[in-house]
Each structure stands twice: as C-alpha cells, then as structure tokens.
Tab-separated table of C-alpha atoms in Angstrom:
chain	number	residue	atom	x	y	z
N	1	PHE	CA	108.473	132.107	105.562
N	2	LYS	CA	105.350	134.122	106.309
N	3	SER	CA	101.924	134.586	104.824
N	4	ILE	CA	101.545	137.659	102.626
N	5	THR	CA	98.443	139.699	103.471
N	6	GLY	CA	95.781	139.329	100.794
N	7	LYS	CA	97.420	136.313	99.107
N	8	PRO	CA	96.430	132.622	99.461
N	9	THR	CA	99.154	130.791	101.361
N	10	LEU	CA	99.989	127.128	100.952
N	11	TYR	CA	102.541	125.641	103.290
N	12	SER	CA	103.344	122.400	105.042
N	13	VAL	CA	104.127	121.653	108.649
N	14	MET	CA	106.612	118.991	109.730
N	15	PRO	CA	105.236	117.115	112.771
N	16	ALA	CA	108.450	117.309	114.809
N	17	ASP	CA	108.628	121.079	115.296
N	18	ASN	CA	105.364	122.563	113.910
N	19	ARG	CA	107.231	125.175	111.813
N	20	TRP	CA	106.029	126.371	108.429
N	21	MET	CA	108.075	124.673	105.714
N	22	GLY	CA	108.247	125.210	101.976
N	23	ILE	CA	109.994	121.958	101.047
N	24	ASN	CA	109.786	118.585	102.748
N	25	ASN	CA	111.902	115.497	102.381
N	26	PHE	CA	111.914	112.170	104.153
N	27	SER	CA	114.978	110.151	105.052
N	28	ASN	CA	113.021	106.931	105.668
N	29	THR	CA	111.304	105.578	102.573
N	30	THR	CA	110.640	102.116	104.014
N	31	GLU	CA	107.737	103.256	106.201
N	32	THR	CA	104.569	105.268	105.534
N	33	GLN	CA	105.264	109.000	105.670
N	34	GLN	CA	102.940	111.969	105.777
N	35	ALA	CA	103.230	115.716	105.457
N	36	ASP	CA	100.621	118.110	106.787
N	37	VAL	CA	99.829	120.788	104.210
N	38	CYS	CA	98.147	123.927	105.457
N	39	PHE	CA	96.160	126.490	103.515
N	40	LEU	CA	95.127	130.045	104.426
N	41	PRO	CA	92.774	131.607	101.880
N	42	SER	CA	92.676	135.378	101.649
N	43	VAL	CA	89.011	135.263	100.567
N	44	ASN	CA	86.139	132.763	100.545
N	45	ASN	CA	86.517	131.076	97.167
N	46	SER	CA	87.095	127.971	95.059
N	47	PHE	CA	90.695	126.801	94.817
N	48	THR	CA	92.643	124.169	92.918
N	49	MET	CA	95.732	122.374	94.168
N	50	GLN	CA	97.972	120.455	91.757
N	51	ALA	CA	100.738	117.968	92.561
N	52	ASN	CA	103.505	117.967	89.947
N	53	ASN	CA	106.696	115.957	89.357
N	54	LEU	CA	105.240	112.799	90.898
N	55	GLN	CA	107.439	110.826	88.519
N	56	SER	CA	110.387	111.734	90.765
N	57	PHE	CA	109.098	109.089	93.218
N	58	ASP	CA	109.373	105.351	92.616
N	59	PRO	CA	106.242	104.479	90.613
N	60	THR	CA	105.069	102.080	93.346
N	61	VAL	CA	105.009	104.839	95.989
N	62	LEU	CA	101.331	105.732	96.375
N	63	ILE	CA	100.677	109.417	97.056
N	64	VAL	CA	97.309	110.292	98.582
N	65	LEU	CA	95.947	113.721	99.465
N	66	GLU	CA	93.627	113.747	102.470
N	67	ASP	CA	91.189	116.640	102.890
N	68	LYS	CA	90.304	116.286	106.574
N	69	GLN	CA	87.562	118.907	106.373
N	70	GLN	CA	85.702	117.027	103.607
N	71	ALA	CA	86.808	113.488	104.638
N	72	VAL	CA	88.109	112.940	101.084
N	73	PHE	CA	91.112	110.835	100.075
N	74	GLN	CA	92.383	111.452	96.533
N	75	HIS	CA	95.034	109.274	94.879
N	76	LEU	CA	97.251	111.889	93.266
N	77	ARG	CA	98.757	109.445	90.765
N	78	ASN	CA	95.258	108.956	89.295
N	79	ASN	CA	94.316	112.627	89.430
N	80	ASN	CA	96.947	115.180	90.427
N	81	THR	CA	94.479	118.097	90.620
N	82	TYR	CA	92.221	118.695	93.617
N	83	ALA	CA	89.502	121.367	93.562
N	84	PHE	CA	87.979	122.577	96.825
N	85	GLN	CA	86.073	125.394	98.496
N	86	SER	CA	87.665	127.289	101.358
N	87	THR	CA	86.644	130.156	103.600
N	88	THR	CA	88.718	132.487	105.720
N	89	THR	CA	87.335	130.769	108.841
N	90	ASP	CA	88.495	127.246	107.832
N	91	LEU	CA	91.171	125.643	109.962
N	92	PRO	CA	94.462	125.900	108.043
N	93	ASN	CA	95.679	122.335	108.693
N	94	ARG	CA	92.976	120.609	106.652
N	95	PHE	CA	95.271	118.661	104.284
N	96	THR	CA	97.702	115.777	104.721
N	97	VAL	CA	99.689	114.083	101.964
N	98	HIS	CA	100.351	110.386	102.648
N	99	PHE	CA	103.221	108.476	100.989
N	100	SER	CA	103.337	104.682	100.982
N	101	PRO	CA	106.690	102.917	100.917
N	102	ALA	CA	107.719	101.571	97.516
N	103	LEU	CA	106.916	97.961	96.650
N	104	LYS	CA	110.044	95.963	97.489
N	105	ILE	CA	111.018	93.554	94.709
N	106	GLU	CA	113.845	91.117	95.385
N	107	THR	CA	115.154	88.513	92.977
N	108	VAL	CA	117.480	85.531	93.273
N	109	SER	CA	119.046	84.270	90.050
N	110	ALA	CA	118.295	80.720	88.946
N	111	GLY	CA	121.153	78.252	88.855
N	112	CYS	CA	121.817	75.498	86.337
N	113	THR	CA	119.698	73.032	88.297
N	114	THR	CA	117.770	75.298	90.693
N	115	ASN	CA	114.961	77.788	90.329
N	116	GLY	CA	115.411	81.444	91.097
N	117	GLY	CA	113.167	83.474	93.320
N	118	ILE	CA	111.025	86.577	93.249
N	119	ALA	CA	109.886	88.154	96.522
N	120	LEU	CA	107.354	91.000	96.691
N	121	THR	CA	106.835	92.906	99.952
N	122	GLN	CA	104.662	95.966	100.596
N	123	LYS	CA	104.643	97.937	103.841
N	124	GLY	CA	102.174	100.662	104.731
N	125	PHE	CA	98.722	101.337	103.307
N	126	ALA	CA	99.333	100.339	99.666
N	127	LYS	CA	97.430	97.342	98.335
N	128	TRP	CA	98.047	95.870	94.887
N	129	SER	CA	96.501	93.186	92.725
N	130	TYR	CA	99.359	91.659	90.791
N	131	THR	CA	100.049	89.369	87.852
N	132	LEU	CA	103.435	87.903	87.018
N	133	THR	CA	103.829	86.690	83.449
N	134	SER	CA	106.571	85.120	81.357
N	135	ASP	CA	106.141	85.439	77.597
N	136	THR	CA	102.446	86.304	78.190
N	137	VAL	CA	101.930	83.081	80.212
N	138	LEU	CA	100.476	83.702	83.666
N	139	VAL	CA	102.913	82.532	86.342
N	140	SER	CA	101.204	83.919	89.446
N	141	SER	CA	98.538	86.400	90.533
N	142	GLY	CA	97.098	87.645	93.785
N	143	ILE	CA	97.222	90.455	96.338
N	144	ILE	CA	100.264	92.231	97.776
N	145	ASP	CA	99.841	94.378	100.880
N	146	SER	CA	101.250	94.677	104.398
N	147	ALA	CA	99.574	91.353	105.345
N	148	ASN	CA	100.332	89.465	102.117
N	149	ALA	CA	103.935	89.171	100.986
N	150	VAL	CA	104.667	87.012	97.944
N	151	ALA	CA	107.582	84.556	97.536
N	152	LEU	CA	107.816	82.657	94.265
N	153	SER	CA	110.180	79.978	93.008
N	154	VAL	CA	110.609	80.482	89.254
N	155	PRO	CA	112.825	79.058	86.500
N	156	ALA	CA	115.294	81.283	84.677
N	157	GLY	CA	113.562	83.661	82.287
N	158	ALA	CA	112.229	87.148	81.692
N	159	TYR	CA	109.196	88.129	83.742
N	160	THR	CA	106.747	91.038	83.692
N	161	LEU	CA	105.135	92.187	86.926
N	162	THR	CA	101.918	94.191	86.580
N	163	THR	CA	100.456	95.782	89.712
N	164	VAL	CA	97.104	97.596	89.970
N	165	THR	CA	95.610	99.467	92.930
N	166	ASP	CA	91.905	99.470	93.835
N	167	SER	CA	91.719	102.946	92.261
N	168	GLY	CA	93.087	101.640	88.943
N	169	TYR	CA	96.635	103.001	89.088
N	170	THR	CA	98.862	100.537	87.200
N	171	VAL	CA	102.622	99.923	87.306
N	172	VAL	CA	104.429	97.496	84.988
N	173	LYS	CA	107.960	96.351	85.819
C-alpha cells in the first residue's frame, strides 16, 4: 500500500524484505520477535497510537512499544495508548514493537507414591516474579527469566501460579 498525500500514515516493515506491510504475523512464538512500525505525519502535531486486541496473544507474551526517537519503552499491556509528538522531518522508522515468547508451563502428574512436577521456562526479555500457591499456602516463589528456569516437585493438588512483571502487569494461571 502507499501513503496518501495529506494523511498520517502508519505502517510496519518486515525486516526480511523492507516492504511496507499492513498486517504482520510470526510463525515462531518461542523466540523474541519484533516488528518495525513506521509513521509519516502529514503535519507537525501531537499523535496517539493505540494497540487493541492484545488479549488475542497468550497473556504471558509481553508486548513493548519502543520509541527509538525518544528512547522510551512502553509496556502495552499496562498502557495500550502512546501519545507522542512528530514532525514531517522525523525519520519514519522510529517505532518497534517487541514481543516476548510466552511463559512455558509444563506439568507432570503425580503418581500414587510420587510427586508431580511443575516446570516454568521463560525465553527472551520477559522477567517475572512468581508465587505458586496451593489452597492459599505458599509453595514456592522467586524469579523466572531467561537465566532462571524453575523446576518444582509437588504433591498432587490444585495450584495457582501468579506472575508479575517489574512494571506491575499480573497474570494468574
């Protein structure tokens, strides 16, 4: 597609071929992904960008907008609206949207005489503080990130995993 004269244009560029794209998708969700998002204002002005339908991603996928011109990183799950100033002389490729891989949660059922297992693995830039509870009793807590995987041996039961990012975004599973 092309820019329409006199209209603000928002588009993204896929790194492989540098073409303007309207819709992006990623086949690999186990590694960090990013999409460059370009903006051409028709006039010098204030603008607002809003990310919608974030619930279509796994809730543990962190989505961060980077404004390279302002050196700002905004967690879009905490605040999906980004306000900014732009001029007609700004470079168009000022934005990148970063997607972390989802938190990988694996379980092994307990046997009659053996404990089960819960494994938590996070690749990419996401970092979580976590608590694992059973009937409101704390079973385990700590940090999950690319350097800190968690492997727990637990008896049969129902467990609640609560994860919180440094920016306060919370997921309960």
